[in-house]
PDB file of N, CA and C in Angstrom:
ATOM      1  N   UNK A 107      20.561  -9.291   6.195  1.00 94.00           N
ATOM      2  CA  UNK A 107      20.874 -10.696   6.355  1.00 94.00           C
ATOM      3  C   UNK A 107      22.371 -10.838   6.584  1.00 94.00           C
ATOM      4  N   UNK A 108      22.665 -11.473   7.487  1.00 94.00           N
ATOM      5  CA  UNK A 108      24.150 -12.003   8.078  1.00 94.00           C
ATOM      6  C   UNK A 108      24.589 -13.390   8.541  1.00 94.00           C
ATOM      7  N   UNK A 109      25.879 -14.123   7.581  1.00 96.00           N
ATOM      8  CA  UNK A 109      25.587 -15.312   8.339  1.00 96.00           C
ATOM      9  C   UNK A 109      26.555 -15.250   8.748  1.00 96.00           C
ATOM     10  N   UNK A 110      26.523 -15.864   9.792  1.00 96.00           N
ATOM     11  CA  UNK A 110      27.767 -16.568  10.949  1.00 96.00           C
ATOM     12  C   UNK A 110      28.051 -17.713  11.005  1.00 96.00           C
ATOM     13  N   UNK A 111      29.943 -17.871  10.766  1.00 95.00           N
ATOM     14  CA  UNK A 111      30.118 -19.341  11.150  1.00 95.00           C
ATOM     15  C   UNK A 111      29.566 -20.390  12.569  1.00 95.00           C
ATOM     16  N   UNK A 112      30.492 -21.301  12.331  1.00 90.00           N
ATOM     17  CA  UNK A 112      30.586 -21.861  13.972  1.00 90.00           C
ATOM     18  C   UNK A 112      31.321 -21.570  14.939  1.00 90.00           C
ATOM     19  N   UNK A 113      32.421 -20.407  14.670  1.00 93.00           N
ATOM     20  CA  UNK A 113      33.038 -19.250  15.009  1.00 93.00           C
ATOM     21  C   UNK A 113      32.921 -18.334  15.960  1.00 93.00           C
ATOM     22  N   UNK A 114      31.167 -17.875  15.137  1.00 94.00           N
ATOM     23  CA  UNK A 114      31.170 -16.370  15.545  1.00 94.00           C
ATOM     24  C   UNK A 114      31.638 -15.459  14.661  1.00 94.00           C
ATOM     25  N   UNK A 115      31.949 -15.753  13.220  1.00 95.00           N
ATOM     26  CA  UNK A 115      32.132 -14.762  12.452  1.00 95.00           C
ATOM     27  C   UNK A 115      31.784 -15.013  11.368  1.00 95.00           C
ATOM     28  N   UNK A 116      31.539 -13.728  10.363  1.00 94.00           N
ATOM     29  CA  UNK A 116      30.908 -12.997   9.710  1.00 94.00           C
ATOM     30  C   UNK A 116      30.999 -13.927   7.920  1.00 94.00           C
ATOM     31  N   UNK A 117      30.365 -14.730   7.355  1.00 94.00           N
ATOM     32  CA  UNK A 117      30.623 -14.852   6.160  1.00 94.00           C
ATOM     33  C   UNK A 117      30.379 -14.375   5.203  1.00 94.00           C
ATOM     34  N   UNK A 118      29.021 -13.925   5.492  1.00 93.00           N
ATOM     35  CA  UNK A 118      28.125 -13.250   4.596  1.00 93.00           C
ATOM     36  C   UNK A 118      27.299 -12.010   4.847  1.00 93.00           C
ATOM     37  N   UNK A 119      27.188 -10.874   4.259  1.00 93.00           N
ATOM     38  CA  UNK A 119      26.509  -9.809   4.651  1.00 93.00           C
ATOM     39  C   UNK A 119      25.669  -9.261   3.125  1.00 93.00           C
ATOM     40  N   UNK A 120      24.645  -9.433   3.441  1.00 93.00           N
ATOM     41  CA  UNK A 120      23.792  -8.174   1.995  1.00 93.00           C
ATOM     42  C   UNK A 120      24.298  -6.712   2.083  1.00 93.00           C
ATOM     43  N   UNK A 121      23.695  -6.098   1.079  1.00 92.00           N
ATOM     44  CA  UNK A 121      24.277  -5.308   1.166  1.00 92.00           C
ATOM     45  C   UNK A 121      23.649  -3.825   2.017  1.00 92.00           C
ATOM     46  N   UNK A 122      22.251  -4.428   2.847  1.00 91.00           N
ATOM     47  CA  UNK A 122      21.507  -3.231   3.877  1.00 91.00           C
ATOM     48  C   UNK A 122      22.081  -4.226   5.050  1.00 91.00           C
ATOM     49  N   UNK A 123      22.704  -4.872   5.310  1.00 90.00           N
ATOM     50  CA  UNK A 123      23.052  -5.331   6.451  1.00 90.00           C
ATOM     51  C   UNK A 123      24.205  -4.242   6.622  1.00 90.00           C
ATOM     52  N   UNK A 124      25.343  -4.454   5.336  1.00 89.00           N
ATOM     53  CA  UNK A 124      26.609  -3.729   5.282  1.00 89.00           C
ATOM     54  C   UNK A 124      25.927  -2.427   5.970  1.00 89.00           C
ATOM     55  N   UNK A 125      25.554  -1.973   5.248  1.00 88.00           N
ATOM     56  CA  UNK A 125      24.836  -0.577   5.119  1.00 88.00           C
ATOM     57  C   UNK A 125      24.548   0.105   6.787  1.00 88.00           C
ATOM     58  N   UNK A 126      23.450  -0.907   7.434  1.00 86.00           N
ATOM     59  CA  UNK A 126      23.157  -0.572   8.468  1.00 86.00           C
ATOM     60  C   UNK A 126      24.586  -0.592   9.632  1.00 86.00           C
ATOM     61  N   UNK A 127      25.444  -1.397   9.300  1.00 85.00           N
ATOM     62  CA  UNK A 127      26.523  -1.682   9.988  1.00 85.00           C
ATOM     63  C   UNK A 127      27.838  -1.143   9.907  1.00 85.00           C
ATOM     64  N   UNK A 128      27.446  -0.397   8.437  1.00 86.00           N
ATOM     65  CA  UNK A 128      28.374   0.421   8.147  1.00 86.00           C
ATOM     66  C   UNK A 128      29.937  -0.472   7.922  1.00 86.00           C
ATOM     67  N   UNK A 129      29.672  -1.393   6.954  1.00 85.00           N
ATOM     68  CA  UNK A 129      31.059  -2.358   7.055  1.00 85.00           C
ATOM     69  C   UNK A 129      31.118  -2.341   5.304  1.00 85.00           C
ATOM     70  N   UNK A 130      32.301  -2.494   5.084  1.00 81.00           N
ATOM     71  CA  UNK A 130      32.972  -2.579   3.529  1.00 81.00           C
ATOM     72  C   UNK A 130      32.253  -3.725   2.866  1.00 81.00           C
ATOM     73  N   UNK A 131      32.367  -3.917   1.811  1.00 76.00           N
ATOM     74  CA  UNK A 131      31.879  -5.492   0.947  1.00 76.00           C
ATOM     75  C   UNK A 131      33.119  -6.143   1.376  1.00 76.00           C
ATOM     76  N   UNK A 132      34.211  -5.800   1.324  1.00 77.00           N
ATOM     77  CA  UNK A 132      36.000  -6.441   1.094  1.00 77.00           C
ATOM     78  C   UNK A 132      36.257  -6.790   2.288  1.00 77.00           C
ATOM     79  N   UNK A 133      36.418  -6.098   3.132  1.00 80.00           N
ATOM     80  CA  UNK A 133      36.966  -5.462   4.468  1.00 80.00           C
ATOM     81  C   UNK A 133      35.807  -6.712   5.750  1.00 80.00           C
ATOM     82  N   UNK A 134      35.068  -6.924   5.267  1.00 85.00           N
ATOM     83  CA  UNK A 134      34.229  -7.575   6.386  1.00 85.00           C
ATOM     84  C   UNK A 134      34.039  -8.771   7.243  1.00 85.00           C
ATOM     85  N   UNK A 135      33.647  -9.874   5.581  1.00 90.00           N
ATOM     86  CA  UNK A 135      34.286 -11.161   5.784  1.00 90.00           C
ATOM     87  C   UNK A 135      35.463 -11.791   6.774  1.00 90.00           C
ATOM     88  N   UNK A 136      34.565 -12.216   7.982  1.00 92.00           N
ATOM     89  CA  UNK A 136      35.540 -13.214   8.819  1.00 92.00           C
ATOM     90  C   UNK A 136      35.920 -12.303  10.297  1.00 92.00           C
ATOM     91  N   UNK A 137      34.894 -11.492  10.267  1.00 91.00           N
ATOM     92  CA  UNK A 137      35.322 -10.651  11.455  1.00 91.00           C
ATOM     93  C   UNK A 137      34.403 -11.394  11.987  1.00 91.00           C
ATOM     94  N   UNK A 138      34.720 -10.904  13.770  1.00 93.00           N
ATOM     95  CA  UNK A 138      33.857 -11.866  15.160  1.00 93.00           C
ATOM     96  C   UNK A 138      32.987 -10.555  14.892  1.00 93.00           C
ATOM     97  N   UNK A 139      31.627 -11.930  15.835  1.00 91.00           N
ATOM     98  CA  UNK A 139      30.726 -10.831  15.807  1.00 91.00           C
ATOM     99  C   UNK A 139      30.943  -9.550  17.353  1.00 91.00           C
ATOM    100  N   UNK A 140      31.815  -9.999  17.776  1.00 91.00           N
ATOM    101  CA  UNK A 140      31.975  -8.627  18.515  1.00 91.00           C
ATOM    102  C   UNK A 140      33.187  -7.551  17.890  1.00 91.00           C
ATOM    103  N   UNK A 141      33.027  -7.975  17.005  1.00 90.00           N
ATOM    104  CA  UNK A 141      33.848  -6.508  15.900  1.00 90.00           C
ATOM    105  C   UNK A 141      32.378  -5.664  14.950  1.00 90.00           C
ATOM    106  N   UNK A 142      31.837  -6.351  14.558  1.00 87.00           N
ATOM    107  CA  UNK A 142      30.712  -6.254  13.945  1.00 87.00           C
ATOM    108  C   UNK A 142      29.625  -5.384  14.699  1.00 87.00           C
ATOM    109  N   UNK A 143      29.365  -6.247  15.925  1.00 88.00           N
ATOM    110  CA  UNK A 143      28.645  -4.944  16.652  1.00 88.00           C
ATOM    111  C   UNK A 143      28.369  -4.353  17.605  1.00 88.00           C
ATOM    112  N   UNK A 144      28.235  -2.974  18.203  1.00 85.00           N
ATOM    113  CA  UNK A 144      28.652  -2.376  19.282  1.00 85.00           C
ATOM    114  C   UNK A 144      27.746  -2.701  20.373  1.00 85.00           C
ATOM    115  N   UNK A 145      27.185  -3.345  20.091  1.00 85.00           N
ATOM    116  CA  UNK A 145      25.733  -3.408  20.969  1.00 85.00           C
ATOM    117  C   UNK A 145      26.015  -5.111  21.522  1.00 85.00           C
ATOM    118  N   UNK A 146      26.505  -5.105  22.895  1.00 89.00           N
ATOM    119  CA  UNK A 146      26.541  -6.507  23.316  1.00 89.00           C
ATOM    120  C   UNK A 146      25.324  -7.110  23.617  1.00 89.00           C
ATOM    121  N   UNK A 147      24.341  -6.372  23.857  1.00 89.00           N
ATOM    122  CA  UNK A 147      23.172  -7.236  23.502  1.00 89.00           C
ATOM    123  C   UNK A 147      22.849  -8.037  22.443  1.00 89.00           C
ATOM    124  N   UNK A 148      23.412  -7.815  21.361  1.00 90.00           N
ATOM    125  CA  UNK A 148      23.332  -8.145  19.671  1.00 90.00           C
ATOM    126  C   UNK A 148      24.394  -9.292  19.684  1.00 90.00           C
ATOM    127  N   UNK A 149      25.929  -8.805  20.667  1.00 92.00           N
ATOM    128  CA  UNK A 149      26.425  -9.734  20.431  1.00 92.00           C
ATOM    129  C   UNK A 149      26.173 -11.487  21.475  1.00 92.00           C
ATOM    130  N   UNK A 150      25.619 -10.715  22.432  1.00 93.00           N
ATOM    131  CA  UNK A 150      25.394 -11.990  23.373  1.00 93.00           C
ATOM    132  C   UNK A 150      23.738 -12.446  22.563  1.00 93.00           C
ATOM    133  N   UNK A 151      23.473 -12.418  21.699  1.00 93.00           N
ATOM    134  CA  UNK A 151      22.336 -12.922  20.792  1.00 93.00           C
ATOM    135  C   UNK A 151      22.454 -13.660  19.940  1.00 93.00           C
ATOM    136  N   UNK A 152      23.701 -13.382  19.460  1.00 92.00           N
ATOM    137  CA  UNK A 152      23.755 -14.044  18.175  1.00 92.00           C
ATOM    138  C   UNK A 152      25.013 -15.603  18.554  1.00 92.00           C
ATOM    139  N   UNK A 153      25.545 -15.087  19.978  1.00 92.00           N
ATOM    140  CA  UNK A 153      27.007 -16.107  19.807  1.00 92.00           C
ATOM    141  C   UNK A 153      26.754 -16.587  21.069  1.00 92.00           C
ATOM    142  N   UNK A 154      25.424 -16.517  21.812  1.00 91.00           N
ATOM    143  CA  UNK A 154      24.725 -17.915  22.674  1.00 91.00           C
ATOM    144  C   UNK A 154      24.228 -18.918  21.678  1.00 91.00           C
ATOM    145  N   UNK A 155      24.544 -20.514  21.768  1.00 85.00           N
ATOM    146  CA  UNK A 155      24.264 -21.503  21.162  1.00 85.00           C
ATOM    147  C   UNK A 155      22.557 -21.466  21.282  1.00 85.00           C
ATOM    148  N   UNK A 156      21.830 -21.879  19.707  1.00 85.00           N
ATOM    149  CA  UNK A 156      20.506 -22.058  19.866  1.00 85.00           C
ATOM    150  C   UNK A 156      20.593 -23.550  20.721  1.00 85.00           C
ATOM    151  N   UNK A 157      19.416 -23.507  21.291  1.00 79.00           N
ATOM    152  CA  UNK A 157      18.944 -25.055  22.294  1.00 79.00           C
ATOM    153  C   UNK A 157      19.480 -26.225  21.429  1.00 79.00           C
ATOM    154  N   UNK A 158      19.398 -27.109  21.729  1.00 74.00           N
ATOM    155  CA  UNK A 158      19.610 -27.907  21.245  1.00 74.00           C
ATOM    156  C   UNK A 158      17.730 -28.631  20.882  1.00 74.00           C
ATOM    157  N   UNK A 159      17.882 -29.060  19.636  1.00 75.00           N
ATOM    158  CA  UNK A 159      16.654 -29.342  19.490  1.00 75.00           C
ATOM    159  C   UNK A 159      15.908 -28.224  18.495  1.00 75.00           C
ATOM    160  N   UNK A 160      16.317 -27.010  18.775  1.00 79.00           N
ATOM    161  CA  UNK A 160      15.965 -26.038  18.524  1.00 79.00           C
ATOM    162  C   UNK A 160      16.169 -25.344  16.798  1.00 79.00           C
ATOM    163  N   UNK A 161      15.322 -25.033  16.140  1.00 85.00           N
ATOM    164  CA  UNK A 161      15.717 -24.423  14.770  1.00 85.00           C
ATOM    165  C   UNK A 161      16.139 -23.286  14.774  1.00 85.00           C
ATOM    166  N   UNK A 162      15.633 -22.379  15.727  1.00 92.00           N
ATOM    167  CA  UNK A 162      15.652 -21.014  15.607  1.00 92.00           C
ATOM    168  C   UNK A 162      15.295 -19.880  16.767  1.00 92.00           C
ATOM    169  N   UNK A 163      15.515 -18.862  16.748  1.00 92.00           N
ATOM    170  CA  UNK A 163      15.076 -17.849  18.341  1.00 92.00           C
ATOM    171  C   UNK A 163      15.162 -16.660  17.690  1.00 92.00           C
ATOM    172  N   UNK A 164      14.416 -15.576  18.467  1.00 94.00           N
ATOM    173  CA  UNK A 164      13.657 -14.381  17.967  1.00 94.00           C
ATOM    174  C   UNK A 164      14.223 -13.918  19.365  1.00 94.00           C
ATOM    175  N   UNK A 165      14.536 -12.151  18.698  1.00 93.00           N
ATOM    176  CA  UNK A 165      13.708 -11.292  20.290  1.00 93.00           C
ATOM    177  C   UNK A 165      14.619  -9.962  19.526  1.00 93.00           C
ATOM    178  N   UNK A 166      13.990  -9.179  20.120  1.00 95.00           N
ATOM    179  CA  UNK A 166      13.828  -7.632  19.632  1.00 95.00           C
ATOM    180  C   UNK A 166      15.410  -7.230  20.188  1.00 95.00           C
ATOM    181  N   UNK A 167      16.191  -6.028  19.160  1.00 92.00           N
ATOM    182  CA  UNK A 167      17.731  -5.561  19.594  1.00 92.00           C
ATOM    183  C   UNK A 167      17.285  -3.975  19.121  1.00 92.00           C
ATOM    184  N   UNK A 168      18.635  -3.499  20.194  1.00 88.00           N
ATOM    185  CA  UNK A 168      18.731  -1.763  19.262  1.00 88.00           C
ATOM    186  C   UNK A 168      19.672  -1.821  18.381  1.00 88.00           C
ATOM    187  N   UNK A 169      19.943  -1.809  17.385  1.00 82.00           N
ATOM    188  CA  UNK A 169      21.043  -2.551  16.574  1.00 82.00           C
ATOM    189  C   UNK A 169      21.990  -1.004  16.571  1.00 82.00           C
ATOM    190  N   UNK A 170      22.922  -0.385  17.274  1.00 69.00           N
ATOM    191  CA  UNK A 170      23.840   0.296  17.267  1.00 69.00           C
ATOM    192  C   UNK A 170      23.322   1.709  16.708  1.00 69.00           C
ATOM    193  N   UNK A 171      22.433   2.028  17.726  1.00 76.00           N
ATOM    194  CA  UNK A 171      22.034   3.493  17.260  1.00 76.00           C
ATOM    195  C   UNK A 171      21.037   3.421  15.949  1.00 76.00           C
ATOM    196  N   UNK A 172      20.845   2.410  15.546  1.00 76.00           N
ATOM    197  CA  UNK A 172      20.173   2.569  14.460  1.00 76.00           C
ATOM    198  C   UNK A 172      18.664   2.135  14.155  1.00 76.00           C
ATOM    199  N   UNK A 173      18.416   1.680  15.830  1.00 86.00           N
ATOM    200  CA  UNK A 173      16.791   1.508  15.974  1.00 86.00           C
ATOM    201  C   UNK A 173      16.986   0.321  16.077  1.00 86.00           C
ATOM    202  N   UNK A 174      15.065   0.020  16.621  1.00 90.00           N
ATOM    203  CA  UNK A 174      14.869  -1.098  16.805  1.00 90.00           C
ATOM    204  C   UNK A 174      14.265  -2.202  16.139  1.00 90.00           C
ATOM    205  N   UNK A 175      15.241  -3.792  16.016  1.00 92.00           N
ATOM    206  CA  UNK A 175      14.891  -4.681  14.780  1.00 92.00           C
ATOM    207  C   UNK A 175      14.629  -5.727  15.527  1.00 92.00           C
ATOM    208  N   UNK A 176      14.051  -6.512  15.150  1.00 95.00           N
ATOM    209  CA  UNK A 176      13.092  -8.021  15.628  1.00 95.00           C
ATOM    210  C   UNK A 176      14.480  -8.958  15.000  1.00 95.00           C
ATOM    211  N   UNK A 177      15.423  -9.378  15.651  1.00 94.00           N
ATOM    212  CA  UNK A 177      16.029 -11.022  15.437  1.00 94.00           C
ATOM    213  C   UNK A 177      16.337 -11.879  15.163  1.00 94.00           C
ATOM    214  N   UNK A 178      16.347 -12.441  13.979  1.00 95.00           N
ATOM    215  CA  UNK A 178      15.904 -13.879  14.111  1.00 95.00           C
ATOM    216  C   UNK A 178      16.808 -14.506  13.716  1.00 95.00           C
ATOM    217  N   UNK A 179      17.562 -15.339  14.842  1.00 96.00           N
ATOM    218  CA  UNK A 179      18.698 -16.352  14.487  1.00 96.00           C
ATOM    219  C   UNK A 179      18.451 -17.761  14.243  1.00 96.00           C
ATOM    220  N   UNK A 180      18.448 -18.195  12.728  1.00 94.00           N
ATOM    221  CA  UNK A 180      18.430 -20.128  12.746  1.00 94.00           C
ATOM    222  C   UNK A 180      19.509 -20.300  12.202  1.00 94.00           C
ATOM    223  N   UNK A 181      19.329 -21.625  12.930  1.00 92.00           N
ATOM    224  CA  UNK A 181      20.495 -22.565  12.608  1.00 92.00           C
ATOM    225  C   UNK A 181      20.233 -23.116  11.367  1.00 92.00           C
ATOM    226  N   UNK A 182      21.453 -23.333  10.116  1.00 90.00           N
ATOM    227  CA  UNK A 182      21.569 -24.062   9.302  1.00 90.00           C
ATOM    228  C   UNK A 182      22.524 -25.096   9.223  1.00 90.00           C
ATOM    229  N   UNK A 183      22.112 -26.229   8.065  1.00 85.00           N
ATOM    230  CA  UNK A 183      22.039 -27.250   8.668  1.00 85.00           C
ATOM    231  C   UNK A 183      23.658 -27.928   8.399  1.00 85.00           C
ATOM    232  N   UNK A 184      24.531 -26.421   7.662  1.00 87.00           N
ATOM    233  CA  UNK A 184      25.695 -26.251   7.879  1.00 87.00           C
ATOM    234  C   UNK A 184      26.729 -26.132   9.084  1.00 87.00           C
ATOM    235  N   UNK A 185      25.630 -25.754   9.946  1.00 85.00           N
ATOM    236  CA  UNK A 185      26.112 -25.177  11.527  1.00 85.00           C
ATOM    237  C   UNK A 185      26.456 -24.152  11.381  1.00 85.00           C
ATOM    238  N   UNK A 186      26.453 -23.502  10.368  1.00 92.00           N
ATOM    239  CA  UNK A 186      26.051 -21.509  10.319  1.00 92.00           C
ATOM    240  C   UNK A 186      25.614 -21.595  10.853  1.00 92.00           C
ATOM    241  N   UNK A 187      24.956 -20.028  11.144  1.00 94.00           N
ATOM    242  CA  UNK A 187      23.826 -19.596  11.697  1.00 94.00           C
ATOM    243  C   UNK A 187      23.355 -17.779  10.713  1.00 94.00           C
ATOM    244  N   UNK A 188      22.121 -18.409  10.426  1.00 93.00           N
ATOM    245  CA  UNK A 188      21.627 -17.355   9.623  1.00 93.00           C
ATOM    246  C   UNK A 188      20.630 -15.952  10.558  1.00 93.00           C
ATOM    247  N   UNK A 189      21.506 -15.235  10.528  1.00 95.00           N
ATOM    248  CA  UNK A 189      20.973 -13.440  11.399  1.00 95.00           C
ATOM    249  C   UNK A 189      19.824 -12.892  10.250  1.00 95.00           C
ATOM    250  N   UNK A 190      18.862 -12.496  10.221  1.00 95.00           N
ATOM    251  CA  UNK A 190      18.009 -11.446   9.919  1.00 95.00           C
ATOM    252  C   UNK A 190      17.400 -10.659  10.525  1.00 95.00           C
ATOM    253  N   UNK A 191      17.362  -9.385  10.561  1.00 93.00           N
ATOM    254  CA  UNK A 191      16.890  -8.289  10.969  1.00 93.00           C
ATOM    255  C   UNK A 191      16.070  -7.296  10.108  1.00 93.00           C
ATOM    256  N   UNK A 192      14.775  -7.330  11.016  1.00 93.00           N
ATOM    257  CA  UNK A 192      13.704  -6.879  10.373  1.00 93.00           C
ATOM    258  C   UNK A 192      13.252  -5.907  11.123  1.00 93.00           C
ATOM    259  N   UNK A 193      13.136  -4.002  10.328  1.00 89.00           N
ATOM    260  CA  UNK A 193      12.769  -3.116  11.561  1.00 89.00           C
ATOM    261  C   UNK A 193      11.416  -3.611  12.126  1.00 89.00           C
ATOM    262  N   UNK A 194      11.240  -2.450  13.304  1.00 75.00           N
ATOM    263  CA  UNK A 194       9.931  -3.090  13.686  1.00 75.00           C
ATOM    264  C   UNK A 194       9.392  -1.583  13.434  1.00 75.00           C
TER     265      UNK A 194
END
């Protein structure tokens, strides 16, 4: 789990997000998500605006060598945006 400001960067990370991403607990907080991850597919996913209208969008990534995870970016009603990644 990863959330993102209205930014594009990083507020929050668990700690198998860290893990998979290989990022510090300290060190992380407030980075863009194209520091975060190598895979511009991941990043043009997460820091295209959902529709308008829209709660949420899905679709399958290789998340940086580390296989393949199902998506799922919603919007909260903060104007975060909440990342989860679930292997497939």
């Amino acid at each position: 789990v990863i959330v993102l400001d209205d930014q594009d960067r990083m507020t929050m990370a668990n700690a198998e997000a860290r893990r998979l991403l290989q990022l510090s607990a300290t060190n992380s907080v407030g980075k863009a998500a194209a520091e975060l991850f190598e895979s511009s597919e991941v990043v043009e996913f997460v820091t295209q605006p959902i529709e308008e209208g829209g709660a949420a969008r899905e679709r399958m990534v290789e998340l940086d060598g580390n296989g393949r995870y199902r998506a799922r970016l919603t919007k909260m009603d903060s104007g975060n945006r909440f990342l989860l990644l679930r292997s497939s």
